[in-house]
Backbone as JSON Lines, residues from 0, in Angstrom:
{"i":0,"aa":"X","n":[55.82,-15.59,2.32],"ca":[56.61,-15.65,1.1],"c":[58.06,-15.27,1.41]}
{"i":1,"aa":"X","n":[58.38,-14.66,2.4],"ca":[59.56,-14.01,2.32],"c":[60.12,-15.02,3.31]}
{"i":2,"aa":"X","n":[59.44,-15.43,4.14],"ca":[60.38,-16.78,5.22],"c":[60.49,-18.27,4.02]}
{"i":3,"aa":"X","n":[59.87,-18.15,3.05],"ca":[60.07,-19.33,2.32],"c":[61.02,-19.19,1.44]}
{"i":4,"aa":"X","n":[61.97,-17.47,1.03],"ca":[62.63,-17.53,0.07],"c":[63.94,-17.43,1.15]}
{"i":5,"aa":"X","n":[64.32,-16.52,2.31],"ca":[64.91,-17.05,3.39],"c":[65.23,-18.18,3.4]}
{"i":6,"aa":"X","n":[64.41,-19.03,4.15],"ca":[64.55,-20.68,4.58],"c":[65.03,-21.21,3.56]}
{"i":7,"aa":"X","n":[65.23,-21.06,2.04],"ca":[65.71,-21.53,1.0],"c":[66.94,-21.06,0.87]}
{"i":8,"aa":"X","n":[67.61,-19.78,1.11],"ca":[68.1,-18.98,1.22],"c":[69.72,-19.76,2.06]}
{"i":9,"aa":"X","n":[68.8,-20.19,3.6],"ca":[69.73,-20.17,4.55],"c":[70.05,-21.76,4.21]}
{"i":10,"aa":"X","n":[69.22,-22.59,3.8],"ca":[69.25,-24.1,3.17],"c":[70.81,-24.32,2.25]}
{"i":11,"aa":"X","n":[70.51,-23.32,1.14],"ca":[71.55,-23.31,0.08],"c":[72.7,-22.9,1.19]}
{"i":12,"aa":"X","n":[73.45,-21.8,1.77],"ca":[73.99,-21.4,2.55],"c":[74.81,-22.34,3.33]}
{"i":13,"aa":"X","n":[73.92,-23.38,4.17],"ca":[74.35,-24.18,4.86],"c":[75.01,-25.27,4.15]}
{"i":14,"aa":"X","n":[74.42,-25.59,3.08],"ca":[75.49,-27.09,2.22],"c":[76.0,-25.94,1.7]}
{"i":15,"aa":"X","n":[76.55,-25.15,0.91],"ca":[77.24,-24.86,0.36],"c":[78.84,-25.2,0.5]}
{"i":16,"aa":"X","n":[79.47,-25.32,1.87],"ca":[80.27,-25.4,2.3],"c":[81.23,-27.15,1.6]}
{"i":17,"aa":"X","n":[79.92,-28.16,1.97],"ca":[80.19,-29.42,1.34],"c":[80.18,-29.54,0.09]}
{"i":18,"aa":"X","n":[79.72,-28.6,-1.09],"ca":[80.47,-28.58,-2.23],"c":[81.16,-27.98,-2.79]}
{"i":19,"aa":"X","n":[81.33,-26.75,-2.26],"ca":[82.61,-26.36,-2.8],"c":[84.08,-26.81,-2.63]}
{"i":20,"aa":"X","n":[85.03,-26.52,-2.79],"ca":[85.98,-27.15,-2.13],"c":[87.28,-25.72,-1.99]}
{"i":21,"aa":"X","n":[88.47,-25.91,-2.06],"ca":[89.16,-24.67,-1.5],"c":[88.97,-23.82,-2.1]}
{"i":22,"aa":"X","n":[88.26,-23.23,-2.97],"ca":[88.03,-21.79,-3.27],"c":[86.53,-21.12,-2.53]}
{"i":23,"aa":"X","n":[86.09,-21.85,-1.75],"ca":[85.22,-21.74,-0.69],"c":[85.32,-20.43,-0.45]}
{"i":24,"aa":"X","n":[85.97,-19.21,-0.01],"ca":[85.8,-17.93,-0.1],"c":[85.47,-17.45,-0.68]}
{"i":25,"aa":"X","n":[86.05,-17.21,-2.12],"ca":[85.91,-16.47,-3.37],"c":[84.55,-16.94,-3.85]}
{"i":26,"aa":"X","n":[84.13,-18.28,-4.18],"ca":[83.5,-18.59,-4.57],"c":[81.88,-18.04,-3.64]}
{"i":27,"aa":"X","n":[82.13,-18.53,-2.73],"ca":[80.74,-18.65,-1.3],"c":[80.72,-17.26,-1.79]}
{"i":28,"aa":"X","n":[81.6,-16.14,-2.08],"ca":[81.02,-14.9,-1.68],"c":[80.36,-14.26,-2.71]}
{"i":29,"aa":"X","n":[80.73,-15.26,-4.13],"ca":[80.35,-14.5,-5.41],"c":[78.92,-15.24,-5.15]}
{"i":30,"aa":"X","n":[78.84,-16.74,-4.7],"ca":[77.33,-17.27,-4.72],"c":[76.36,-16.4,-3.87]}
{"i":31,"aa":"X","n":[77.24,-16.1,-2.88],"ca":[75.9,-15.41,-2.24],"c":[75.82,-13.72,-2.31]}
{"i":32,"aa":"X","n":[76.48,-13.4,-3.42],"ca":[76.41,-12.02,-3.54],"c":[75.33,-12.5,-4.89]}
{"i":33,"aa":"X","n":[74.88,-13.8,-5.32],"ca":[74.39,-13.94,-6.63],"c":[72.98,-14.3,-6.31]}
{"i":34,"aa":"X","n":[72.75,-15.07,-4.8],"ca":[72.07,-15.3,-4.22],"c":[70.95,-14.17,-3.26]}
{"i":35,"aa":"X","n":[71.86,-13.12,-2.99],"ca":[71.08,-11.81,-2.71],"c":[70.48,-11.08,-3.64]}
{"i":36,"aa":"X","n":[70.92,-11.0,-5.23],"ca":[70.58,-10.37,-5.88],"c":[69.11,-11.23,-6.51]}
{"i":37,"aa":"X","n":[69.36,-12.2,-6.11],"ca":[67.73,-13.16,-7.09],"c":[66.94,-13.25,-5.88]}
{"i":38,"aa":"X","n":[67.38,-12.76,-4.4],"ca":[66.6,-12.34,-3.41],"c":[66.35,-11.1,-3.46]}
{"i":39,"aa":"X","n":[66.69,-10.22,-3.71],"ca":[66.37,-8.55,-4.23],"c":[65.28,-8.32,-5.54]}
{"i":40,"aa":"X","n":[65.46,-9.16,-5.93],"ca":[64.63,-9.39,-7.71],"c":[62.77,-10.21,-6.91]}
{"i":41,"aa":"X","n":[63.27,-11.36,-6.15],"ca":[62.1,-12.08,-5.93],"c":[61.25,-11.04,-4.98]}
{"i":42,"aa":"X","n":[62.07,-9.77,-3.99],"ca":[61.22,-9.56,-3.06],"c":[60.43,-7.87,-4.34]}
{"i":43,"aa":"X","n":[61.11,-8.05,-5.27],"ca":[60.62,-6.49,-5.94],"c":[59.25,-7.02,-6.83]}
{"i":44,"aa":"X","n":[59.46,-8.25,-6.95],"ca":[58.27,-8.87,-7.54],"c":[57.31,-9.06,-7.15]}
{"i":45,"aa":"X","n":[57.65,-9.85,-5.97],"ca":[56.44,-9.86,-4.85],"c":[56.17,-8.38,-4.19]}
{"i":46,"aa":"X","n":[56.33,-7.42,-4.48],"ca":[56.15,-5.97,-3.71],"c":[55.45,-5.9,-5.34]}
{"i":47,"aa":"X","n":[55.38,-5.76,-6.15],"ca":[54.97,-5.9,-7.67],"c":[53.02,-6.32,-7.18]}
{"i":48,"aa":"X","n":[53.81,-7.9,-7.21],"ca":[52.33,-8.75,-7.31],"c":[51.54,-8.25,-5.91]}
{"i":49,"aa":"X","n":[51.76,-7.82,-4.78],"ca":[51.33,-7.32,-4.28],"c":[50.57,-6.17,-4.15]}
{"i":50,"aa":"X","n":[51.22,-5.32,-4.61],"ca":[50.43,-3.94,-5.43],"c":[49.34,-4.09,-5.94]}
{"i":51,"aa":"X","n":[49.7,-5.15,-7.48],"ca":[48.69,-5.48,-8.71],"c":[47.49,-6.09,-7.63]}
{"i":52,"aa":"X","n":[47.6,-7.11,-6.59],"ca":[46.77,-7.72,-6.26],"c":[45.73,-6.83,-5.6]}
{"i":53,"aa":"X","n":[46.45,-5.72,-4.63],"ca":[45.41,-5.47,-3.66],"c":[44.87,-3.78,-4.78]}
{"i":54,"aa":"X","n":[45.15,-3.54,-5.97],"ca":[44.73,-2.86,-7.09],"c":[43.16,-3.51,-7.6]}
{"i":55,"aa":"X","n":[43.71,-4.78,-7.47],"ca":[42.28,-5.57,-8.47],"c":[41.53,-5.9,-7.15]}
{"i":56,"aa":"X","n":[41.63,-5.99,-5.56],"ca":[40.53,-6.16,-4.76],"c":[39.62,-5.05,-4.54]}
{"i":57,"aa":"X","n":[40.47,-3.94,-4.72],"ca":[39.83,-2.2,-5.0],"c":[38.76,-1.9,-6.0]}
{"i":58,"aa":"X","n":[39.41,-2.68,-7.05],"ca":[38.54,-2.74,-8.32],"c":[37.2,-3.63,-7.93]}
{"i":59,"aa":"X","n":[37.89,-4.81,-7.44],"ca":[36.31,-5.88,-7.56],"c":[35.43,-4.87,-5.97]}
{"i":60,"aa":"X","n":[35.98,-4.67,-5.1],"ca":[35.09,-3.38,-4.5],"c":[34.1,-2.6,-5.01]}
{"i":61,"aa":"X","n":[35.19,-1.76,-6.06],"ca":[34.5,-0.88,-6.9],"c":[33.44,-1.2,-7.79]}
{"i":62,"aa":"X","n":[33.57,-2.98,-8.04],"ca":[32.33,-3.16,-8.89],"c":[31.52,-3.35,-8.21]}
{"i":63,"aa":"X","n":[31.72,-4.31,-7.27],"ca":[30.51,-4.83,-6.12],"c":[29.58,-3.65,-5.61]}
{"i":64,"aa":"X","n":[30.49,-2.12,-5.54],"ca":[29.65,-1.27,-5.07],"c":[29.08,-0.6,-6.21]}
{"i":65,"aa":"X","n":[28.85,-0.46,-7.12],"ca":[28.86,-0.37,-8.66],"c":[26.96,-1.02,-8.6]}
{"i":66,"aa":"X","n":[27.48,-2.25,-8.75],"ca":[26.15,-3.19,-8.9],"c":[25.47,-3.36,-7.67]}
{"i":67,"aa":"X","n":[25.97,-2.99,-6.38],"ca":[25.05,-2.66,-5.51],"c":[24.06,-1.66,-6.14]}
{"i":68,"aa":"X","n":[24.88,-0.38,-6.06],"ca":[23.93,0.71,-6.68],"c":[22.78,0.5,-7.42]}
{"i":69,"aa":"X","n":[23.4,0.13,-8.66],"ca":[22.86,-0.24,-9.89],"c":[21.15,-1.11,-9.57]}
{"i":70,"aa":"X","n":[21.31,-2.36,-8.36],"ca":[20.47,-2.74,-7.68],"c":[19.43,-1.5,-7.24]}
{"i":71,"aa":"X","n":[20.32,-0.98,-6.27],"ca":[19.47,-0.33,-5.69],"c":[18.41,0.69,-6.36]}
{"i":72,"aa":"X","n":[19.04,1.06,-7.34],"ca":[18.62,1.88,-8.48],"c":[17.24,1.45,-8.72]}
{"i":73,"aa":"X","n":[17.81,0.29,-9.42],"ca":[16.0,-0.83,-10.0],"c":[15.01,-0.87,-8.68]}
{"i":74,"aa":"X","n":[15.76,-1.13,-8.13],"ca":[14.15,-1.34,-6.87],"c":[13.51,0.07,-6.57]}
{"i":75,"aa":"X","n":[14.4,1.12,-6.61],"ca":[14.09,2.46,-6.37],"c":[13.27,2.65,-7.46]}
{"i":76,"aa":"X","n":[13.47,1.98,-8.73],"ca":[12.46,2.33,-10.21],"c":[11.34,1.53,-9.48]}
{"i":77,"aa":"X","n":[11.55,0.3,-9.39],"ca":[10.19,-0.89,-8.9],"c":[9.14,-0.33,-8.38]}
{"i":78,"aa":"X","n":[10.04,0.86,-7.42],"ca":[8.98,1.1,-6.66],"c":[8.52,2.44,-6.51]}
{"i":79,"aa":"X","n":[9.01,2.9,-7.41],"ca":[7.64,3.96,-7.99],"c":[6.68,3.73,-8.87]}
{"i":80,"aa":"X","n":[6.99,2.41,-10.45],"ca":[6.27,1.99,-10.92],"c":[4.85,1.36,-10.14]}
{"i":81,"aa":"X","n":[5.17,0.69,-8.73],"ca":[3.89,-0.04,-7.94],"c":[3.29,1.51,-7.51]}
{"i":82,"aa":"X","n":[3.9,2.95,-6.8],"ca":[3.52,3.35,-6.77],"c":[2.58,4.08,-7.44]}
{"i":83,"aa":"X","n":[3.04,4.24,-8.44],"ca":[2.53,4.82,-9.77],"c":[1.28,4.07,-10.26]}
{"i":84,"aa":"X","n":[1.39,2.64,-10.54],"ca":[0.29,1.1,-10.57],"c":[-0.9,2.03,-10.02]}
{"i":85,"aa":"X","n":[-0.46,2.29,-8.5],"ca":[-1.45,2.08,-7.11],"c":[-2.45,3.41,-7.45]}
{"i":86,"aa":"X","n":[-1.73,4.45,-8.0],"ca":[-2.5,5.81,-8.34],"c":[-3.44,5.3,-9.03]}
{"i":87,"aa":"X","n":[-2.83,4.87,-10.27],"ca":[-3.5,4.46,-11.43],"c":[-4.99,3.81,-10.75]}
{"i":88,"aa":"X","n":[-4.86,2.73,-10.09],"ca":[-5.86,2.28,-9.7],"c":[-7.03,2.56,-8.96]}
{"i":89,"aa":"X","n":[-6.06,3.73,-8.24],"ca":[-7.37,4.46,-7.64],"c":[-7.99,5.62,-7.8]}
{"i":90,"aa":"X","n":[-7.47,6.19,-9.3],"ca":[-8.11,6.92,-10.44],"c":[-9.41,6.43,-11.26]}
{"i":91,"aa":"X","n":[-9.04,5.33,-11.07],"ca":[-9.91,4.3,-12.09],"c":[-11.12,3.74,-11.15]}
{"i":92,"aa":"X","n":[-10.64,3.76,-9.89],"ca":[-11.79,3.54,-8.71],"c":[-12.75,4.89,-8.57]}
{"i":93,"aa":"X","n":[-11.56,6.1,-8.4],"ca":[-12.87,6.98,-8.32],"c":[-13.48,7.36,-10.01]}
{"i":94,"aa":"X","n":[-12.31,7.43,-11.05],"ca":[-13.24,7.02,-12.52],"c":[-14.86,6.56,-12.33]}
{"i":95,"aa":"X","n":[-14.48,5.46,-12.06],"ca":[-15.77,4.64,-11.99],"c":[-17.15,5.31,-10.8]}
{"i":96,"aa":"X","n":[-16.75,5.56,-9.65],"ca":[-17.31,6.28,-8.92],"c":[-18.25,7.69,-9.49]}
{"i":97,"aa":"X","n":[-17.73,8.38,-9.97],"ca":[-17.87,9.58,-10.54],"c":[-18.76,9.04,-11.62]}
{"i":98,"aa":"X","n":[-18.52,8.27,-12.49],"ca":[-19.34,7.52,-13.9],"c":[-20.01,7.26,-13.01]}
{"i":99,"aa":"X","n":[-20.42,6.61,-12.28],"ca":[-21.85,6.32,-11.61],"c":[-22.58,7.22,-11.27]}
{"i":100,"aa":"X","n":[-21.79,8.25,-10.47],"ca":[-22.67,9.47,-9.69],"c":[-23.14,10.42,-11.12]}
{"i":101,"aa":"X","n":[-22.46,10.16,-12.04],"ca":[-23.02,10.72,-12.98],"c":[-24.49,9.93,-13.98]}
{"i":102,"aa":"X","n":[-24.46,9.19,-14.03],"ca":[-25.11,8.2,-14.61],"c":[-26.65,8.2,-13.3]}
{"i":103,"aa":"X","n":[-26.26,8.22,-12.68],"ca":[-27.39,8.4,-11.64],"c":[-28.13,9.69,-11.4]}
{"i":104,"aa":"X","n":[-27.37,10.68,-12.03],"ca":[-27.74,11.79,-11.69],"c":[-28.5,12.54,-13.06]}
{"i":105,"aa":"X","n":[-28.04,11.49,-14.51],"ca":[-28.78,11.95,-15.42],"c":[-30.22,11.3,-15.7]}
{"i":106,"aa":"X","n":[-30.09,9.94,-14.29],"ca":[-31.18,9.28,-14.57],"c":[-32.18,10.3,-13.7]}
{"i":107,"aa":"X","n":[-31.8,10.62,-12.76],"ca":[-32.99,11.98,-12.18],"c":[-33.28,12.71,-12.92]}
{"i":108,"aa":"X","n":[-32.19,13.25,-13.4],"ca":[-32.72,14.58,-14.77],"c":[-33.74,14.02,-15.6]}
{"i":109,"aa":"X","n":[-33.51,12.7,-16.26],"ca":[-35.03,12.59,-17.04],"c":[-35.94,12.19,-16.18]}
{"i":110,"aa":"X","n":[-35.92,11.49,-15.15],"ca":[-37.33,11.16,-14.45],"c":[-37.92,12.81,-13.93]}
{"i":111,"aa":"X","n":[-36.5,13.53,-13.21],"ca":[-37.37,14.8,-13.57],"c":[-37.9,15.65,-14.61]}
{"i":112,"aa":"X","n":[-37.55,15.91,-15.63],"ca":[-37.67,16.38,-17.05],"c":[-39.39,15.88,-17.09]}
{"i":113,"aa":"X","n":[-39.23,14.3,-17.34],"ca":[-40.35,13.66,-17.77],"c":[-40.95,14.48,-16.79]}
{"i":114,"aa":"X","n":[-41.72,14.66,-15.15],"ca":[-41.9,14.38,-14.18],"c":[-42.58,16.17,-14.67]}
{"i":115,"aa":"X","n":[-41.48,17.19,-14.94],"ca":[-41.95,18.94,-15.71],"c":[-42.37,18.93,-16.61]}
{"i":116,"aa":"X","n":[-42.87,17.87,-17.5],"ca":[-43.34,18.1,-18.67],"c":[-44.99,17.7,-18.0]}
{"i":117,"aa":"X","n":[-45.16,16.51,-17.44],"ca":[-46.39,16.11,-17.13],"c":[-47.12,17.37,-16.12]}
{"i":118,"aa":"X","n":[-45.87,18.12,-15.32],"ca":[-46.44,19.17,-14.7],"c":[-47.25,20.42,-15.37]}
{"i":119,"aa":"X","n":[-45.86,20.81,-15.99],"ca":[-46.72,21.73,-17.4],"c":[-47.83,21.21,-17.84]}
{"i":120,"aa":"X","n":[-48.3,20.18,-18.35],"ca":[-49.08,20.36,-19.22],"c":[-50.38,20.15,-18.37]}
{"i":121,"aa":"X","n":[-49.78,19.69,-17.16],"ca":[-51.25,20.22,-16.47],"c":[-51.5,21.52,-15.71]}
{"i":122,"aa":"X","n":[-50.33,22.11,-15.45],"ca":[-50.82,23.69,-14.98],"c":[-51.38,24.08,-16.22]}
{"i":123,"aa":"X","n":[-51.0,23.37,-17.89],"ca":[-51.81,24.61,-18.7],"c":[-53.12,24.02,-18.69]}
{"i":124,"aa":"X","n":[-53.49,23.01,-18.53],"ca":[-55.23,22.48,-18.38],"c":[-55.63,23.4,-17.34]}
{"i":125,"aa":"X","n":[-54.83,23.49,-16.42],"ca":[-55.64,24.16,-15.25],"c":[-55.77,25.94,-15.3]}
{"i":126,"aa":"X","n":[-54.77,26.15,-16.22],"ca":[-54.54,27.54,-16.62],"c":[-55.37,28.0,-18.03]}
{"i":127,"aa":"X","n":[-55.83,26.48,-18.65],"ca":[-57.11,26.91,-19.79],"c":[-58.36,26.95,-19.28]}
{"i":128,"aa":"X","n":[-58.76,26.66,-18.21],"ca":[-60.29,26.92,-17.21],"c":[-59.97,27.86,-16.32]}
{"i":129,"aa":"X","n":[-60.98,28.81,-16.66],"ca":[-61.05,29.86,-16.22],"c":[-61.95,29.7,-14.42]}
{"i":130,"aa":"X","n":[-61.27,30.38,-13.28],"ca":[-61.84,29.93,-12.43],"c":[-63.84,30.05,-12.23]}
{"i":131,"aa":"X","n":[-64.02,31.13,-13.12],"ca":[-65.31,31.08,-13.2],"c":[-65.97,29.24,-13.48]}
{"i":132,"aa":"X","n":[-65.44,29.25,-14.43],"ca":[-65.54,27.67,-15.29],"c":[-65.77,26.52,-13.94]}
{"i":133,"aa":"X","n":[-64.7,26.8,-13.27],"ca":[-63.98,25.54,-12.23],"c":[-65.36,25.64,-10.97]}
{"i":134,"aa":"X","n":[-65.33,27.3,-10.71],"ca":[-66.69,27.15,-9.74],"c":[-67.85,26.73,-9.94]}
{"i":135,"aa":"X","n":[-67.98,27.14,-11.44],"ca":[-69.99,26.91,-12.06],"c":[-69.83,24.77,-12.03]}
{"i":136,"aa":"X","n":[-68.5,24.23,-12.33],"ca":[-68.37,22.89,-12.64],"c":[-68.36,22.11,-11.81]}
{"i":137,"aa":"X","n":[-68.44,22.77,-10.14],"ca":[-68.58,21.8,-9.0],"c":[-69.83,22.29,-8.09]}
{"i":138,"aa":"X","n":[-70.04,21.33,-7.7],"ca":[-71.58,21.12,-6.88],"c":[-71.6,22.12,-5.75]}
{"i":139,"aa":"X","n":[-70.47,22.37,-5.11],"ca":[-70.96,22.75,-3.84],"c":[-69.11,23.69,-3.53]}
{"i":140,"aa":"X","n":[-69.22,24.18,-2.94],"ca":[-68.03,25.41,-2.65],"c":[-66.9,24.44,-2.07]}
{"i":141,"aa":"X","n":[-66.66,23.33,-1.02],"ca":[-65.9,23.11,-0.53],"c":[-65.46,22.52,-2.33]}
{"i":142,"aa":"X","n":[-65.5,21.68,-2.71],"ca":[-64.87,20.87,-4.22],"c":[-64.31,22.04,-4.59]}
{"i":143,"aa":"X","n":[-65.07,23.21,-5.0],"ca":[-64.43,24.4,-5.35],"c":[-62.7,24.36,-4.89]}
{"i":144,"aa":"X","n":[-62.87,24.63,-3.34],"ca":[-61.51,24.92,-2.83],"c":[-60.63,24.08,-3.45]}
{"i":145,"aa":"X","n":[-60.86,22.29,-3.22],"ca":[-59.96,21.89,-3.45],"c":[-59.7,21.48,-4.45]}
{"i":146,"aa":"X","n":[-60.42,22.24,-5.88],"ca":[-60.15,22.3,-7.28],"c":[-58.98,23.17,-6.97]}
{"i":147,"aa":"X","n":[-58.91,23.82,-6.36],"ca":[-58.05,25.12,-6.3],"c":[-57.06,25.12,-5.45]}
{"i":148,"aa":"X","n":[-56.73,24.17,-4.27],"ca":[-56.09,24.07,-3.91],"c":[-55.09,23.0,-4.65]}
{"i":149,"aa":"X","n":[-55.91,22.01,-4.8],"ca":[-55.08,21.42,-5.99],"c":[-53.83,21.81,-7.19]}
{"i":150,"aa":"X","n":[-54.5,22.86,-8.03],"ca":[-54.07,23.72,-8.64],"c":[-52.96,24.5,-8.34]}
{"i":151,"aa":"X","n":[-53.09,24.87,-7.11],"ca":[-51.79,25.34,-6.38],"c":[-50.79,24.56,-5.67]}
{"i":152,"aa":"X","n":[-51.3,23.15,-5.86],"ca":[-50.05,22.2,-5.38],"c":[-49.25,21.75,-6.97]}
{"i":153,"aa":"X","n":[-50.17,21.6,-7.49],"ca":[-49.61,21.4,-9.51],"c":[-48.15,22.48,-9.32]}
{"i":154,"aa":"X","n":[-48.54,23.68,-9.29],"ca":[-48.08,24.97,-9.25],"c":[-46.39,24.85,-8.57]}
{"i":155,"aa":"X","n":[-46.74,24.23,-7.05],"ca":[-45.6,24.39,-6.26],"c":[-44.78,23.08,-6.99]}
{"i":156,"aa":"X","n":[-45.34,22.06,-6.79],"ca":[-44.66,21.29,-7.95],"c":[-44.06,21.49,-9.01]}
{"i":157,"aa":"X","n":[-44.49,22.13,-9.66],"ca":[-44.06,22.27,-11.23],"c":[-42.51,23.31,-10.55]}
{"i":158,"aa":"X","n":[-42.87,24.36,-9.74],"ca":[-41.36,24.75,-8.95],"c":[-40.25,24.32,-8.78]}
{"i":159,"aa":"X","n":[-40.78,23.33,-7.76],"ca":[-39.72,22.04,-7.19],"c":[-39.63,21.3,-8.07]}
{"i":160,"aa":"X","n":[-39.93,20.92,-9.26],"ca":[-39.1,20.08,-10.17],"c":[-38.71,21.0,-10.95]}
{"i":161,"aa":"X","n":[-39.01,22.34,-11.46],"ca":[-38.04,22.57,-12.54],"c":[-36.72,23.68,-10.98]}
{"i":162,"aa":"X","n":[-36.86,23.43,-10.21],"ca":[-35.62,23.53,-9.46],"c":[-34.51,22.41,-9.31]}
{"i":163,"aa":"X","n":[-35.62,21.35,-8.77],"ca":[-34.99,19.76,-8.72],"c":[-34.01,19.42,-10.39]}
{"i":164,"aa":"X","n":[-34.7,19.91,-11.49],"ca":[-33.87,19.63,-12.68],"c":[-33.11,21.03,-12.6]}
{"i":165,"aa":"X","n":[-33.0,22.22,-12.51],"ca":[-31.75,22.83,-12.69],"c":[-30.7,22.23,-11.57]}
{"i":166,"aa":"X","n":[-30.95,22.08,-10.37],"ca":[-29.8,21.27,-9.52],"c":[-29.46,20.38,-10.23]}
{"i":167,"aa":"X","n":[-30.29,18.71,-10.88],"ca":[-29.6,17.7,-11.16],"c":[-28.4,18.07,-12.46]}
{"i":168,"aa":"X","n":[-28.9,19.46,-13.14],"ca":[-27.94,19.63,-14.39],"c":[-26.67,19.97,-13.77]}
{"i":169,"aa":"X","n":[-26.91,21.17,-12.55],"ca":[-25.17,21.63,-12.49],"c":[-24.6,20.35,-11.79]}
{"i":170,"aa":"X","n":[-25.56,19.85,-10.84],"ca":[-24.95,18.68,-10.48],"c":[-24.04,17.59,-11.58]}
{"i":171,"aa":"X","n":[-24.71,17.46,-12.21],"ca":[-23.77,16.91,-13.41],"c":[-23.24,17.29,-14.1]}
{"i":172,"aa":"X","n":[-23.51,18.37,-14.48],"ca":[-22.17,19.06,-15.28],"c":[-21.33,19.26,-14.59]}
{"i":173,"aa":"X","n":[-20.98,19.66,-13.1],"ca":[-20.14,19.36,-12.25],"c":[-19.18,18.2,-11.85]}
{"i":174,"aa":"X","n":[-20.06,16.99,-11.89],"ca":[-19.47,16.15,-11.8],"c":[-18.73,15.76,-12.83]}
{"i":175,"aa":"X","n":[-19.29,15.91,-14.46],"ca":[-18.5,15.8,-15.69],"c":[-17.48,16.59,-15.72]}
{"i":176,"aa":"X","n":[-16.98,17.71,-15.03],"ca":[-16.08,18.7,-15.22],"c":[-14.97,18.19,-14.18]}
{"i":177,"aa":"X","n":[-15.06,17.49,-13.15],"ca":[-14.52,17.14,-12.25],"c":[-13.85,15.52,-12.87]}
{"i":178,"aa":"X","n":[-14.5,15.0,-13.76],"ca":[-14.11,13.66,-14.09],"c":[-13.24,14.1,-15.25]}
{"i":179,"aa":"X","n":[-13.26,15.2,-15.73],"ca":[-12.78,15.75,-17.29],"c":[-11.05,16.06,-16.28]}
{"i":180,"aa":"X","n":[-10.9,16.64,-15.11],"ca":[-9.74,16.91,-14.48],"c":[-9.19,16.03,-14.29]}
């Protein structure tokens, strides 16, 4: 910009000479004292527009890095939401897990339940015959025994399931307390 207002500069300069005519001194010196000053004006302008310009490349900087951010921001949200998704999902996996182990575990409780009731009510058959009863009612002594040994397997049974059902309860109430967290 400044060799183009120059080169215009030194253009005018050079004809000047062929139109003026004898006041060529006075005159040449007022033109180009008139000619420096609209060269003093053009270069304060352009020092002006220069300023303003490299002001607004600062700015469009400032936005570009602005809406970078702003980008970066959202994906930084994106991606805790997938993270967040991913929990979710594998809450709902062990959810389901846990609902099963529970569901399985109340199905023991009644097969055992059922399983202590049929026990009971035969330790009390076996606990309403008196062993006198049980000996006079079999033929010969060995039946005896294993009227009686019998009786004492009812017995250990009826144990092991009403143990087997207090485990399956805390077991599940455990597991319900753990799915309740």
């Amino acid at each position: 910009m400044h060799r183009f207002v120059f080169t215009v500069l030194m253009i005018i300069l050079a004809f000047t000479p062929f139109f003026v005519g004898a006041q060529v001194s006075q005159n040449a010196q007022e033109y180009q004292d008139k000619l420096q000053a609209e060269y003093d004006q053009a270069q304060k302008e352009l020092q002006a527009l220069t300023a303003q310009s490299n002001e607004i490349k600062s700015q469009k900087a400032s936005l570009q890095r602005d809406i970078s951010l702003i980008d970066a921001e959202i994906k930084q949200a994106q991606a805790k939401i997938k993270v967040k998704n991913l929990a979710i999902a594998q809450l709902t996996k062990d959810i389901g897990k846990k609902q099963a182990t529970i569901t399985d575990l109340e199905g023991k409780l009644d097969r055992s339940t059922d399983s202590l009731a049929d026990l009971v009510r035969r330790t009390n058959e076996a606990d309403s015959v008196s062993m006198l009863a049980i000996f006079l009612g079999n033929k010969n002594i060995s039946d005896f025994f294993r009227e009686v040994d019998s009786i004492q397997i009812v017995k250990k049974s009826l144990n092991t399931s009403i143990d087997n059902v207090k485990n399956y309860k805390e077991d599940t109430e455990d597991e319900k307390a753990n799915l309740e967290d």
